[in-house]
PDB file of C-alpha atoms and ligand atoms in Angstrom:
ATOM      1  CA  UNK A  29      -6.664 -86.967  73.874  1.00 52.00           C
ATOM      2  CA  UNK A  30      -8.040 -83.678  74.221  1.00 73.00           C
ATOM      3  CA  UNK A  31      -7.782 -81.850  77.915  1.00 84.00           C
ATOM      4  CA  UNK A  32      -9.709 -78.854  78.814  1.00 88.00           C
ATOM      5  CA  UNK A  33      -6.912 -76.531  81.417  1.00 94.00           C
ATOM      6  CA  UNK A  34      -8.916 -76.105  84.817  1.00 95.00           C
ATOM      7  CA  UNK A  35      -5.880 -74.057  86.332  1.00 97.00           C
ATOM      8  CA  UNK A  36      -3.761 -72.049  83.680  1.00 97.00           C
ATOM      9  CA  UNK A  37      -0.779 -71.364  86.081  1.00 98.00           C
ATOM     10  CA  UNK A  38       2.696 -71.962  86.297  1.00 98.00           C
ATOM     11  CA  UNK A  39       6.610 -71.171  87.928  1.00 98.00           C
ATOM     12  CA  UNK A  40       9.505 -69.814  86.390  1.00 98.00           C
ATOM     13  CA  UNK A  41      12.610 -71.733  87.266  1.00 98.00           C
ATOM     14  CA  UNK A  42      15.097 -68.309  87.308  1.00 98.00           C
ATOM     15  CA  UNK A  43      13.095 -66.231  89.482  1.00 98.00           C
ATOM     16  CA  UNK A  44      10.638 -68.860  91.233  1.00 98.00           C
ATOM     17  CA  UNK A  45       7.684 -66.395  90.488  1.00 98.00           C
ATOM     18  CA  UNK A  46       4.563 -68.333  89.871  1.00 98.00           C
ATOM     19  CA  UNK A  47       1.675 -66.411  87.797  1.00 98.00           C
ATOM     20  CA  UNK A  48      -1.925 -66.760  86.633  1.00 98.00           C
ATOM     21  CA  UNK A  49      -3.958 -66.235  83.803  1.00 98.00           C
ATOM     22  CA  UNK A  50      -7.407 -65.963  85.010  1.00 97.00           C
ATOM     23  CA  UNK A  51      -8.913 -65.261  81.809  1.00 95.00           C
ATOM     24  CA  UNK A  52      -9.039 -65.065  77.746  1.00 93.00           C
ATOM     25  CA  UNK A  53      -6.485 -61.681  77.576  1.00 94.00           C
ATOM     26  CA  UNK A  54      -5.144 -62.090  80.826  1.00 97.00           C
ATOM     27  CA  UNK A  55      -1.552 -62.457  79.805  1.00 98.00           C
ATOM     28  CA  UNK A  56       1.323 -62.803  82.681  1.00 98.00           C
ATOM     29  CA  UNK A  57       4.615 -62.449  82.872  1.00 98.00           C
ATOM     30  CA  UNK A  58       6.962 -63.429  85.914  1.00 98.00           C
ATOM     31  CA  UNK A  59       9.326 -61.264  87.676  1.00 98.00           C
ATOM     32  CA  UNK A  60      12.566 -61.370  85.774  1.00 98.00           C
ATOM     33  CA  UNK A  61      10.393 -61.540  82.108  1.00 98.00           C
ATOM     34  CA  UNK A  62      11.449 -64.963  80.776  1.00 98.00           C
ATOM     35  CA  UNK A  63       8.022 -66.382  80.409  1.00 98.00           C
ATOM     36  CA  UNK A  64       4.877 -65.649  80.627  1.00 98.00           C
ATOM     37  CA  UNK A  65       1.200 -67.054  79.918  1.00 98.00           C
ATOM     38  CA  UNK A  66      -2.209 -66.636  78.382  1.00 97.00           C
ATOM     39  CA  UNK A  67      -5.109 -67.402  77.485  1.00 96.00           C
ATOM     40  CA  UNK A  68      -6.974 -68.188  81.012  1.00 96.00           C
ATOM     41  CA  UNK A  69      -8.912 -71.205  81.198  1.00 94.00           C
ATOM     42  CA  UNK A  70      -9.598 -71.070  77.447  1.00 92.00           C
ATOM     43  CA  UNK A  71      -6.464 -72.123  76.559  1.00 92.00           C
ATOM     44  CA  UNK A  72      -3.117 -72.296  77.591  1.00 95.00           C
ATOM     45  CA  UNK A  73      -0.881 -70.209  75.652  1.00 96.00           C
ATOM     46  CA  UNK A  74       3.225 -69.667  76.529  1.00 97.00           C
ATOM     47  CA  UNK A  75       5.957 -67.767  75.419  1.00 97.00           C
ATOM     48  CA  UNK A  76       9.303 -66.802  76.591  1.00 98.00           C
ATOM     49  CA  UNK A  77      11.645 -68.950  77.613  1.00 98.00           C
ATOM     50  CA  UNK A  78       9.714 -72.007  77.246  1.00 97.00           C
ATOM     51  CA  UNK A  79      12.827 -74.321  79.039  1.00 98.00           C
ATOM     52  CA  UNK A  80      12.282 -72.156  82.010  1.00 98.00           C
ATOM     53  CA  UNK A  81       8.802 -72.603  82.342  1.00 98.00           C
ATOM     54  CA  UNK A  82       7.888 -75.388  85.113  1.00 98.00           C
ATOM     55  CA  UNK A  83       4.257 -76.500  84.679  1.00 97.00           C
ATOM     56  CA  UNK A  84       3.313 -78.515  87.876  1.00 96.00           C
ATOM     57  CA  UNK A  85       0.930 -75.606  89.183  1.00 96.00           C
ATOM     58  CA  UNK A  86      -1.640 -76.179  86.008  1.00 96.00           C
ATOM     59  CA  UNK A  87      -4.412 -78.222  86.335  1.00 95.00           C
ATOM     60  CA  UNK A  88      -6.113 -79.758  83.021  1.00 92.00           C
ATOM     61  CA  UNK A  89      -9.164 -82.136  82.850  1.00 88.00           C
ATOM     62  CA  UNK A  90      -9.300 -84.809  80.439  1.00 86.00           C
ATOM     63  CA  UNK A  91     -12.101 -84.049  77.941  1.00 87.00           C
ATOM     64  CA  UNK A  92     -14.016 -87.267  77.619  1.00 92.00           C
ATOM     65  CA  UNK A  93     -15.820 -87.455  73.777  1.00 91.00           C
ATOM     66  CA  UNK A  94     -16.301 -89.965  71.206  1.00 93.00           C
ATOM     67  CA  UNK A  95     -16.873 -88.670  67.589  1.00 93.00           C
ATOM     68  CA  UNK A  96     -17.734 -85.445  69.145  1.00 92.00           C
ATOM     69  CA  UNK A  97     -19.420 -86.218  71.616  1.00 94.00           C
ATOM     70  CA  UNK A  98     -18.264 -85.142  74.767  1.00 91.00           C
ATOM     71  CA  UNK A  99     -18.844 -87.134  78.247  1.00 91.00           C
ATOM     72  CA  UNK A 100     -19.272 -85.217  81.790  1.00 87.00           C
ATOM     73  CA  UNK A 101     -19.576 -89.383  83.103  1.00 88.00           C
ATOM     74  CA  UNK A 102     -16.998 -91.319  82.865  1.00 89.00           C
ATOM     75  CA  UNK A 103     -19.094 -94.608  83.452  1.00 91.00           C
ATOM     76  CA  UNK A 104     -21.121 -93.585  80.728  1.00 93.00           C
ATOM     77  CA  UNK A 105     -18.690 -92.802  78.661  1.00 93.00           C
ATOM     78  CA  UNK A 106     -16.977 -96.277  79.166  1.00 93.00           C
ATOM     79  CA  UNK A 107     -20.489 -97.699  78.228  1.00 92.00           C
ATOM     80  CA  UNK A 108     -20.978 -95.655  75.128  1.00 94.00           C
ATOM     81  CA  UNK A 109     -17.465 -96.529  73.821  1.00 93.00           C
ATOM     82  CA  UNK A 110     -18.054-100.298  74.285  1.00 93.00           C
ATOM     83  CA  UNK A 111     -21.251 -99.780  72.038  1.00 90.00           C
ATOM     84  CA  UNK A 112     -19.140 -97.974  69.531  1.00 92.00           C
ATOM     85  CA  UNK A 113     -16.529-100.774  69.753  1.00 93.00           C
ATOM     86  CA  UNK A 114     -19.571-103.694  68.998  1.00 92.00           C
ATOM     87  CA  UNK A 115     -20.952-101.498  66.080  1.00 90.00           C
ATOM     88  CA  UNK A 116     -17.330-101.772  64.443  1.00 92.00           C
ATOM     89  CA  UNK A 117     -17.195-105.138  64.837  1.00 93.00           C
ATOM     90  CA  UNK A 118     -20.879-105.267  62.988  1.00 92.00           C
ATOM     91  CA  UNK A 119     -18.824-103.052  59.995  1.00 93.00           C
ATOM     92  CA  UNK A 120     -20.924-100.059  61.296  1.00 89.00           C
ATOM     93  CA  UNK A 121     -18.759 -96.570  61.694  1.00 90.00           C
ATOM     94  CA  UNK A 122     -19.698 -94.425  64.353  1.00 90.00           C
ATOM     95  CA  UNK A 123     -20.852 -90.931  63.653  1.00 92.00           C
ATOM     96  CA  UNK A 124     -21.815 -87.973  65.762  1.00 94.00           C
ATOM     97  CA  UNK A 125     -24.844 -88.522  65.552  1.00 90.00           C
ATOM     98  CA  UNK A 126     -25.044 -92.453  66.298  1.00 90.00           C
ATOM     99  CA  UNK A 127     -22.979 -91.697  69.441  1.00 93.00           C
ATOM    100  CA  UNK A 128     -25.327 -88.755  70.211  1.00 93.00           C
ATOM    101  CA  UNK A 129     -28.154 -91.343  69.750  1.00 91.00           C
ATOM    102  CA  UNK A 130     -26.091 -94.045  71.934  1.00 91.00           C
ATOM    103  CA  UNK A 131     -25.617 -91.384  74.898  1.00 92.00           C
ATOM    104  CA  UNK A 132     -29.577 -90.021  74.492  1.00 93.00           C
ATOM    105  CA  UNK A 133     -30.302 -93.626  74.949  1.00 91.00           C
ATOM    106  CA  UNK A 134     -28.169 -93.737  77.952  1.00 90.00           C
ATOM    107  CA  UNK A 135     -29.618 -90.548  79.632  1.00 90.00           C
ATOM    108  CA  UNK A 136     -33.370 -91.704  79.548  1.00 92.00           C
ATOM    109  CA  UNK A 137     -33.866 -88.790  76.627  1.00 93.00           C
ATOM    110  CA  UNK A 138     -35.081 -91.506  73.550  1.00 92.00           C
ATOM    111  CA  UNK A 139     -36.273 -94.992  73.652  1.00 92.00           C
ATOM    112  CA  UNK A 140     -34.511 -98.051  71.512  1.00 89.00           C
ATOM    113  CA  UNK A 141     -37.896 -97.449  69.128  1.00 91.00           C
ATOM    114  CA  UNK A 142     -36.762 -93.998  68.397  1.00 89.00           C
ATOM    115  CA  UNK A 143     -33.265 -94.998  68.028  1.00 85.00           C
ATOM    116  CA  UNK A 144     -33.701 -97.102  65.431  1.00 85.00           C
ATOM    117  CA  UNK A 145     -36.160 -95.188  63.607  1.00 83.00           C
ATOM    118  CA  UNK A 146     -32.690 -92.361  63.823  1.00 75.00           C
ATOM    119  CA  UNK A 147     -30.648 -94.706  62.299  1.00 71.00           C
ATOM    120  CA  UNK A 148     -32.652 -95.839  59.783  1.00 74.00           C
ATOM    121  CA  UNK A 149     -33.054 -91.771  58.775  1.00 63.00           C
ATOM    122  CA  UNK A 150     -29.065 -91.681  59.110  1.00 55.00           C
ATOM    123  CA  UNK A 151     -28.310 -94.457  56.304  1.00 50.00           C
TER     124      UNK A 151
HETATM  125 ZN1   ZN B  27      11.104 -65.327  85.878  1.00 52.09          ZN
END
């Protein structure tokens, strides 16, 4: 499971100083040197000391995607993955771009005519 970091902050368990990385280059390191961070809210890079590094102050999201395809709903995602689960079951594998069709579906953007006529042009 993939997580996208919301918060890319954390405490150093010598010297209690908690620090930030705000963004890409921003890199951080506590008070006494042991650790520090990177990488903002791209990603969460570490160094240091990594035993002394306490993590509790970072926030991540889950990144919701099938094949791909990433989810901002989590209802809809739910949906989509059950319709990936009943295509298995008919021997069909998903793809990007039959869950892309799945989730247009969903959001009003194709119609069931025009997502056949996709998957006809997919096979
Ligand atoms: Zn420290």
């Amino acid at each position: 499971m993939s997580v996208k970091v919301l918060v890319n902050s954390v405490q150093c368990k010598k010297c209690n100083d908690i620090i930030e990385s705000k963004h890409t280059h921003d890199l951080q390191y506590c008070k006494c040197k042991s650790i520090y961070i990177d990488g903002g809210t791209d990603y969460q890079r570490y160094g240091g000391n990594i035993e002394l590094i306490d993590f509790s102050y970072s926030v991540y999201e889950e990144i919701l995607q099938i094949c791909g395809v990433e989810f901002t709903d989590k209802a809809q995602y739910e949906n989509v993955k059950r319709a990936v689960e009943s295509l298995k079951i008919e021997g069909i594998q998903p793809t990007y771009d039959r869950v892309k069709g799945i989730k247009d579906l969903l959001d009003g953007k194709i119609t069931h005519e025009e997502l056949a006529v996709r998957y006809k042009k997919g096979t």
